[in-house]
XYZ file of C-alpha atoms in Angstrom:
526
model
C 107.170 -78.383 -29.129
C 106.010 -75.193 -30.852
C 104.391 -75.521 -34.279
C 106.560 -74.684 -37.265
C 106.093 -71.129 -38.575
C 105.349 -70.737 -42.296
C 104.237 -67.903 -44.568
C 102.498 -67.709 -47.965
C 104.871 -68.103 -50.891
C 103.046 -65.473 -52.989
C 101.548 -62.076 -52.283
C 97.825 -61.532 -52.630
C 97.167 -60.458 -56.262
C 96.012 -56.916 -57.161
C 97.078 -55.533 -53.799
C 99.725 -53.334 -52.159
C 101.677 -54.046 -48.996
C 100.434 -52.094 -45.984
C 103.866 -50.534 -45.390
C 104.062 -49.223 -48.951
C 100.505 -47.887 -48.795
C 101.123 -46.024 -45.516
C 104.408 -44.581 -46.776
C 102.654 -43.123 -49.819
C 99.845 -41.715 -47.654
C 102.300 -40.108 -45.210
C 104.139 -38.307 -48.014
C 101.283 -35.823 -48.453
C 99.629 -35.060 -45.074
C 96.416 -33.082 -44.654
C 97.142 -29.402 -43.823
C 95.903 -28.071 -40.468
C 93.419 -25.718 -42.164
C 91.777 -28.735 -43.811
C 91.464 -30.460 -40.443
C 89.540 -27.453 -39.139
C 87.272 -27.512 -42.206
C 86.435 -31.141 -41.506
C 85.680 -30.454 -37.840
C 83.440 -27.490 -38.626
C 81.493 -29.547 -41.165
C 81.156 -32.405 -38.679
C 79.685 -30.107 -36.018
C 77.082 -28.685 -38.408
C 75.987 -32.155 -39.532
C 75.761 -33.660 -36.055
C 74.155 -30.692 -34.301
C 71.771 -29.575 -37.044
C 70.996 -32.522 -39.345
C 71.629 -35.771 -37.462
C 68.144 -37.082 -36.783
C 69.143 -39.625 -34.086
C 71.086 -37.190 -31.880
C 68.469 -37.129 -29.036
C 68.252 -40.942 -29.092
C 72.015 -41.478 -29.042
C 72.630 -38.940 -26.286
C 70.050 -40.664 -24.101
C 70.881 -44.276 -24.970
C 74.692 -44.136 -24.935
C 75.419 -41.090 -22.739
C 77.598 -39.554 -25.429
C 77.973 -35.909 -26.475
C 79.490 -35.841 -29.976
C 79.200 -32.053 -30.275
C 81.375 -31.459 -27.209
C 83.850 -34.109 -28.379
C 84.215 -32.298 -31.693
C 84.865 -29.019 -29.873
C 87.599 -30.655 -27.804
C 89.113 -32.310 -30.865
C 89.324 -28.904 -32.541
C 91.562 -27.685 -29.705
C 93.760 -30.793 -29.866
C 94.004 -31.069 -33.659
C 97.411 -29.321 -34.090
C 99.158 -31.779 -31.765
C 97.903 -34.936 -33.493
C 99.612 -36.933 -36.216
C 97.818 -37.591 -39.486
C 96.535 -41.034 -38.478
C 95.765 -39.892 -34.933
C 93.538 -37.121 -36.257
C 91.638 -39.450 -38.590
C 91.270 -42.026 -35.808
C 89.952 -39.458 -33.304
C 87.426 -37.999 -35.742
C 86.261 -41.461 -36.810
C 85.880 -42.444 -33.129
C 83.483 -39.559 -32.442
C 81.148 -41.031 -35.034
C 81.857 -44.654 -34.135
C 80.654 -44.107 -30.565
C 77.227 -43.102 -31.882
C 76.835 -46.773 -32.884
C 75.256 -45.717 -36.148
C 76.749 -47.084 -39.363
C 74.825 -44.499 -41.376
C 76.550 -41.591 -39.691
C 80.259 -41.804 -40.350
C 83.370 -39.846 -41.217
C 84.801 -40.894 -44.575
C 88.552 -40.543 -44.748
C 90.119 -38.592 -47.621
C 92.234 -39.944 -50.456
C 94.163 -42.255 -50.507
C 92.181 -44.132 -47.825
C 88.710 -43.770 -49.317
C 87.912 -46.513 -51.786
C 90.485 -48.919 -50.321
C 90.107 -51.937 -48.066
C 92.725 -53.705 -45.936
C 92.534 -57.471 -46.439
C 94.298 -60.621 -45.319
C 92.922 -62.760 -48.138
C 90.798 -65.214 -46.195
C 87.540 -65.237 -44.217
C 86.879 -66.506 -40.711
C 83.381 -67.536 -39.647
C 81.884 -68.961 -36.477
C 79.724 -71.974 -35.744
C 78.727 -73.717 -32.515
C 78.975 -77.424 -31.823
C 76.318 -79.513 -30.060
C 77.640 -78.407 -26.672
C 77.379 -74.737 -27.623
C 81.149 -74.194 -27.867
C 82.212 -71.736 -30.602
C 84.593 -72.723 -33.397
C 86.341 -70.380 -35.832
C 87.181 -72.060 -39.149
C 88.673 -70.440 -42.230
C 85.726 -70.607 -44.629
C 87.161 -68.931 -47.759
C 90.735 -68.356 -48.894
C 92.527 -66.920 -51.919
C 94.621 -69.443 -53.832
C 97.806 -67.430 -53.215
C 97.595 -68.090 -49.451
C 97.209 -71.858 -49.518
C 100.349 -73.454 -48.045
C 101.535 -75.891 -45.355
C 98.018 -77.234 -44.707
C 96.625 -73.680 -44.391
C 93.386 -73.948 -46.349
C 89.633 -73.624 -45.982
C 88.459 -75.860 -43.146
C 91.330 -75.307 -40.711
C 90.198 -74.020 -37.314
C 91.920 -71.062 -35.694
C 93.020 -71.347 -32.079
C 95.269 -68.294 -31.508
C 95.321 -64.868 -33.193
C 98.593 -63.040 -32.548
C 99.040 -65.274 -29.509
C 95.560 -64.472 -28.140
C 92.796 -67.109 -28.013
C 90.744 -66.412 -31.119
C 87.485 -66.081 -29.170
C 89.062 -63.294 -27.108
C 90.471 -61.666 -30.259
C 86.942 -61.512 -31.672
C 85.666 -59.986 -28.424
C 88.369 -57.309 -28.575
C 87.512 -56.596 -32.190
C 83.811 -56.399 -31.316
C 84.487 -53.752 -28.667
C 85.936 -51.479 -31.362
C 83.021 -51.953 -33.767
C 79.840 -49.996 -34.365
C 76.734 -51.919 -33.411
C 73.803 -51.403 -31.098
C 73.560 -55.016 -29.898
C 76.106 -57.587 -28.693
C 75.273 -59.806 -31.694
C 75.903 -56.969 -34.156
C 79.206 -55.999 -32.572
C 80.279 -59.649 -32.407
C 79.483 -60.192 -36.087
C 81.357 -57.065 -37.121
C 84.265 -57.904 -34.823
C 84.575 -61.299 -36.500
C 84.458 -59.770 -39.969
C 87.023 -57.102 -39.061
C 89.608 -59.777 -38.283
C 90.347 -60.081 -41.994
C 88.579 -57.186 -43.794
C 88.679 -53.487 -42.850
C 87.317 -50.727 -45.093
C 89.659 -47.738 -44.926
C 86.909 -45.306 -45.888
C 85.584 -45.236 -42.298
C 88.572 -46.158 -40.108
C 92.369 -45.957 -40.208
C 94.440 -48.981 -41.305
C 95.339 -51.859 -38.970
C 98.095 -51.162 -36.421
C 99.825 -54.501 -37.061
C 101.576 -55.240 -40.352
C 100.794 -58.955 -40.234
C 98.906 -61.491 -38.109
C 100.324 -64.622 -36.537
C 97.860 -67.514 -36.724
C 97.901 -70.758 -34.792
C 95.490 -73.248 -36.334
C 94.553 -76.905 -36.293
C 94.160 -78.886 -39.504
C 91.200 -81.247 -40.092
C 93.615 -84.053 -39.273
C 94.369 -82.546 -35.849
C 97.868 -81.200 -36.527
C 98.813 -77.860 -34.956
C 100.377 -75.354 -37.346
C 101.415 -71.693 -37.354
C 101.548 -69.154 -40.177
C 102.112 -65.444 -40.617
C 99.912 -63.552 -43.099
C 100.596 -59.898 -44.038
C 97.929 -57.203 -44.350
C 97.470 -55.978 -47.905
C 95.504 -53.038 -49.351
C 93.371 -53.236 -52.476
C 90.631 -51.142 -54.146
C 87.143 -51.838 -52.871
C 85.729 -51.908 -56.391
C 86.781 -51.516 -60.011
C 84.931 -50.700 -63.205
C 86.598 -51.076 -66.614
C 90.014 -51.262 -64.975
C 89.582 -48.146 -62.815
C 89.114 -47.923 -59.063
C 85.493 -47.113 -58.270
C 83.651 -46.117 -55.101
C 81.017 -48.862 -54.709
C 78.469 -46.575 -53.003
C 76.820 -43.615 -54.783
C 77.252 -40.156 -53.249
C 74.176 -38.414 -54.672
C 71.361 -40.898 -54.006
C 68.369 -39.380 -52.220
C 66.666 -42.652 -51.224
C 69.631 -44.518 -49.776
C 69.673 -46.545 -46.634
C 73.080 -48.236 -46.634
C 76.080 -49.108 -44.505
C 78.754 -47.872 -46.921
C 81.551 -49.653 -45.064
C 79.888 -53.047 -45.202
C 78.950 -52.595 -48.866
C 82.656 -51.992 -49.468
C 83.456 -55.210 -47.588
C 80.775 -57.120 -49.491
C 82.235 -56.140 -52.829
C 85.762 -56.930 -51.645
C 84.571 -60.390 -50.570
C 82.984 -60.969 -53.929
C 86.103 -59.913 -55.802
C 88.278 -62.206 -53.687
C 86.131 -65.251 -53.105
C 83.158 -65.519 -55.494
C 83.738 -68.417 -57.902
C 83.463 -67.728 -61.619
C 80.103 -69.552 -62.122
C 78.499 -67.404 -59.378
C 79.836 -64.251 -60.986
C 78.412 -65.288 -64.375
C 74.957 -66.021 -62.984
C 74.899 -62.853 -60.895
C 75.789 -60.764 -63.934
C 72.204 -61.168 -65.158
C 70.976 -59.358 -62.033
C 71.428 -55.634 -61.455
C 74.799 -54.835 -59.862
C 75.359 -58.492 -58.921
C 73.010 -58.393 -55.957
C 70.667 -61.341 -56.535
C 71.021 -65.095 -56.558
C 68.420 -67.834 -56.955
C 68.253 -71.592 -56.978
C 65.595 -74.260 -56.652
C 66.110 -77.078 -54.190
C 65.598 -80.700 -55.018
C 63.661 -83.289 -53.095
C 60.142 -84.484 -52.447
C 59.056 -80.947 -51.573
C 61.051 -78.437 -53.597
C 61.117 -74.757 -52.730
C 62.822 -71.644 -54.058
C 65.792 -69.958 -52.412
C 66.246 -66.242 -53.205
C 69.390 -64.569 -51.877
C 69.369 -60.754 -51.852
C 72.969 -59.732 -51.188
C 72.375 -55.982 -51.386
C 69.822 -53.353 -52.400
C 72.612 -51.157 -53.815
C 70.990 -50.663 -57.229
C 70.322 -47.604 -59.359
C 66.823 -48.532 -60.562
C 64.162 -49.692 -58.109
C 61.853 -50.686 -60.966
C 64.468 -52.818 -62.692
C 65.309 -54.498 -59.396
C 61.618 -55.243 -58.729
C 61.317 -56.735 -62.221
C 64.305 -58.990 -61.537
C 62.912 -60.158 -58.184
C 59.492 -60.775 -59.740
C 61.040 -62.835 -62.556
C 63.018 -65.004 -60.144
C 60.078 -65.473 -57.757
C 57.823 -66.443 -60.669
C 59.981 -69.518 -61.189
C 59.746 -70.620 -57.561
C 57.626 -73.654 -56.651
C 54.170 -72.954 -55.251
C 55.152 -74.817 -52.067
C 57.321 -71.964 -50.828
C 60.099 -69.414 -51.166
C 62.946 -68.775 -48.729
C 64.268 -65.210 -48.915
C 67.732 -64.698 -47.389
C 69.067 -61.188 -46.626
C 71.936 -62.122 -44.282
C 74.851 -59.726 -44.564
C 72.819 -57.332 -46.722
C 74.110 -53.783 -45.985
C 71.104 -52.026 -47.559
C 70.989 -49.654 -50.499
C 68.034 -48.219 -52.391
C 65.033 -48.003 -50.040
C 62.636 -47.813 -53.003
C 64.050 -51.105 -54.322
C 63.652 -52.809 -50.935
C 60.012 -51.808 -50.572
C 59.183 -52.599 -54.205
C 60.643 -56.093 -53.690
C 58.250 -56.574 -50.777
C 55.360 -55.719 -53.075
C 56.195 -58.378 -55.683
C 56.762 -61.035 -53.003
C 53.231 -60.688 -51.612
C 49.727 -60.519 -52.994
C 48.334 -57.821 -50.708
C 49.130 -54.104 -50.380
C 52.334 -53.085 -48.608
C 52.335 -50.366 -45.971
C 55.758 -48.686 -46.177
C 57.774 -47.338 -43.251
C 57.567 -43.625 -42.487
C 60.421 -41.164 -42.232
C 60.861 -38.074 -40.046
C 63.343 -35.190 -40.112
C 64.921 -33.475 -37.099
C 63.193 -30.248 -36.107
C 66.190 -27.912 -36.363
C 66.675 -24.612 -38.180
C 68.948 -26.233 -40.765
C 66.469 -29.058 -41.386
C 63.776 -26.438 -41.974
C 66.050 -24.581 -44.408
C 66.626 -27.864 -46.255
C 62.898 -28.619 -46.367
C 62.202 -25.173 -47.814
C 65.024 -25.400 -50.370
C 64.291 -28.927 -51.652
C 60.785 -29.410 -53.110
C 60.845 -33.121 -52.254
C 61.030 -32.235 -48.546
C 58.111 -29.821 -48.444
C 55.615 -32.231 -46.784
C 57.907 -32.211 -43.736
C 58.235 -28.413 -43.513
C 55.019 -27.492 -41.585
C 55.656 -29.854 -38.685
C 59.323 -28.743 -38.445
C 58.170 -25.128 -38.322
C 55.529 -25.901 -35.672
C 58.085 -27.680 -33.471
C 59.182 -24.267 -32.198
C 55.942 -24.303 -30.190
C 55.282 -28.031 -29.792
C 58.825 -28.967 -28.720
C 58.728 -32.157 -30.831
C 62.230 -33.474 -31.684
C 60.976 -35.118 -34.905
C 58.747 -33.960 -37.735
C 55.687 -35.801 -38.943
C 56.435 -39.079 -40.662
C 55.829 -39.634 -44.360
C 56.728 -42.560 -46.650
C 59.549 -42.092 -49.131
C 57.882 -44.214 -51.759
C 54.708 -45.803 -53.037
C 55.626 -49.490 -53.496
C 52.411 -50.026 -55.465
C 53.479 -47.498 -58.103
C 57.065 -48.778 -58.411
C 55.914 -52.394 -58.824
C 52.809 -51.676 -60.904
C 51.998 -54.407 -63.405
C 54.562 -56.901 -62.109
C 53.550 -60.479 -61.188
C 53.216 -61.329 -57.489
C 54.436 -64.492 -55.803
C 51.387 -66.113 -54.160
C 53.078 -68.905 -52.215
C 54.223 -69.052 -48.575
C 57.484 -67.349 -47.641
C 60.041 -67.244 -44.850
C 62.767 -64.627 -44.360
C 66.290 -65.306 -43.028
C 68.173 -62.447 -41.319
C 71.311 -61.987 -39.235
C 73.081 -59.288 -37.209
C 74.627 -57.837 -40.396
C 71.206 -57.258 -42.008
C 71.197 -53.464 -42.016
C 69.538 -50.254 -43.213
C 67.346 -50.812 -46.310
C 67.595 -54.522 -45.452
C 66.290 -53.666 -41.955
C 63.440 -51.809 -43.670
C 62.802 -54.838 -45.883
C 62.734 -57.149 -42.850
C 60.407 -54.786 -40.973
C 58.041 -54.631 -43.952
C 58.158 -58.410 -44.317
C 57.111 -58.854 -40.685
C 54.731 -55.886 -40.357
C 52.837 -56.731 -43.544
C 52.462 -60.391 -42.594
C 54.450 -61.912 -45.451
C 55.755 -64.741 -43.275
C 57.957 -65.735 -40.320
C 61.430 -64.267 -39.760
C 64.183 -66.801 -38.958
C 67.406 -65.350 -37.553
C 70.948 -66.464 -36.855
C 70.917 -63.598 -34.304
C 68.179 -62.252 -32.050
C 67.639 -59.089 -34.115
C 68.725 -57.506 -37.357
C 71.504 -54.898 -37.359
C 69.069 -52.088 -36.419
C 69.821 -49.307 -38.877
C 66.739 -47.196 -39.364
C 67.253 -44.110 -41.509
C 67.511 -42.510 -44.916
C 71.177 -41.530 -45.196
C 72.501 -38.553 -47.168
C 76.063 -37.649 -48.017
C 77.726 -34.338 -47.266
C 78.106 -33.770 -51.014
C 74.372 -34.149 -51.619
C 73.414 -31.908 -48.703
C 75.848 -29.309 -50.030
C 73.821 -29.071 -53.248
C 70.861 -27.713 -51.230
C 72.792 -25.882 -48.489
C 75.816 -24.491 -50.376
C 76.390 -21.505 -48.092
C 76.552 -23.696 -44.993
C 78.327 -26.806 -46.302
C 81.510 -25.874 -48.159
C 83.515 -28.432 -50.209
C 85.810 -30.726 -48.228
C 89.435 -31.624 -49.024
C 90.719 -34.628 -50.985
C 87.492 -36.572 -51.251
C 86.892 -36.592 -47.484
C 83.250 -36.592 -46.512
C 80.513 -37.575 -44.140
C 77.332 -39.594 -44.270
C 74.514 -38.709 -41.920
C 71.205 -40.284 -40.921
C 68.884 -37.509 -42.075
C 65.404 -39.055 -41.839
C 64.595 -41.693 -39.233
C 62.429 -44.707 -40.084
C 59.475 -45.899 -38.005
C 57.605 -49.136 -38.551
C 54.052 -49.922 -39.697
C 51.347 -52.476 -38.885
C 51.351 -53.785 -35.338
C 54.583 -51.879 -34.674
C 53.365 -48.499 -35.926
C 55.629 -45.694 -34.746
C 58.352 -47.981 -33.343
C 61.806 -46.800 -34.514
C 64.085 -49.223 -36.340
C 67.294 -47.510 -35.185
C 68.916 -49.385 -32.288
C 65.992 -51.848 -32.060
C 65.893 -53.610 -35.411
C 63.553 -56.486 -36.243
C 63.262 -59.384 -33.822
C 63.766 -62.862 -35.254
C 61.709 -65.848 -34.153
C 62.827 -68.600 -34.184
C 66.628 -68.567 -33.905
C 69.087 -70.939 -35.582
C 72.720 -71.280 -34.534
C 74.946 -71.862 -37.538
C 76.513 -75.321 -37.726
C 79.744 -76.506 -39.288
C 77.748 -77.726 -42.307
C 76.253 -74.244 -42.676
C 79.595 -72.429 -42.519
C 81.753 -74.806 -44.555
C 79.021 -76.187 -46.779
C 75.949 -74.622 -48.324
C 73.805 -73.665 -45.315
C 72.145 -77.082 -45.338
C 70.962 -77.002 -41.728
C 69.878 -73.355 -41.896
C 67.766 -73.962 -44.997
C 66.279 -77.098 -43.465
C 65.219 -75.031 -40.438
C 63.697 -72.407 -42.743
C 61.842 -75.044 -44.779
C 60.186 -76.342 -41.605
C 58.552 -72.921 -41.184
C 56.798 -73.168 -44.557
C 53.233 -74.495 -44.214
C 52.799 -78.073 -45.341
């Protein structure tokens, strides 16, 4: 007998139905001339300023410049959503979350949500399980609650549904695509991809008591972030030292708005932009646990002060630093945090520009880029695809005068650790701060300083004209290479290897990471 079908009695608060959202968006389509403006801007960015273009062409056998030319010919025949999907796909196939097309209003700043989270753990036999780990109160009904395990997703075995979602995600490793495919089941930022095709999902799940149930949950759309009652873009557009996956920062803030309990929100309010958490474990050998959710902060110095203050309260026996799911942010903040977590000097990563005519024009126009100009100019004769590498920051200067944590440390990473968090993980390993424990084989592998189209337009106004309706692009402008024993090794597409690995357990996913933290504690010297 088939399980009885139920549906939530209430709609998700502070959200709009997907049908209503799409109807409003369709009422004011983008004119054809604006489509051509977007395509022209995309070609300039990719061909002249995208630092990873040689790497991506070689590694993934893709030619984004030719695809943009072809899309320009096909643009008049495409519907509004088809055009946005095609343009987003050109960037998606680069497998670079820094380099993306950002859809115009009303999509930008919105996220499609179902109102619950699905995570994955493996049992003792290695079989995957997919429980609902978090859920909004409005969706709880007919035994559908945190702890139920999904079996079918729209009639498809949930493991296969995750695989299909992973195939459509940006990621340079199977672990990264799998993690993003799992997350995209219930959360999709509309700033970098069109809305879901389906209006609802049909879920078949098993309760903790073993009963089989079925429910239908509609997609809803809500703002990614709000400040003083107004919708707010959670990622700055004019930051010069950013290394961030804007889509995942949007998802992170949506998760927090939906699922963070009030006590966590109150404690996080003392940290800049709600990005830090700390607690001290109990037991015969206590240690500190510092969670860095994001480096998306305005002030690197203030962030370093906050990290130093939290670390100062950690026991001398050890500190576990957890950057799982961290989408990056302010590179200066990430490297300054490394400085206060160790007692020795920190060698920062180095950054290189592409050696193109437009990159040279940018280096000559912007005084901050002048160290890179000679090697870009000389590339005409040397044939080098990248300029010399220089650090973006001096971590010693940013963290000057702050206390250092002298005790042993271990870092926890996963496949969603990205960008400035990749840089943090690389610095942690390359400067010998401690072992790196992973729930995946490598971090997310985003290695660049990312600039927005708006910011580049400040320095190249004749080349980069304003775009329509808040549409935009982000581009990896300066690539990051590692230090120490990995000097010169790029972070992009390779990331930071974790050793050892820990597969998440049911207690980790539905509890408080008990087994993961126990594995990390074993790596601290006794």
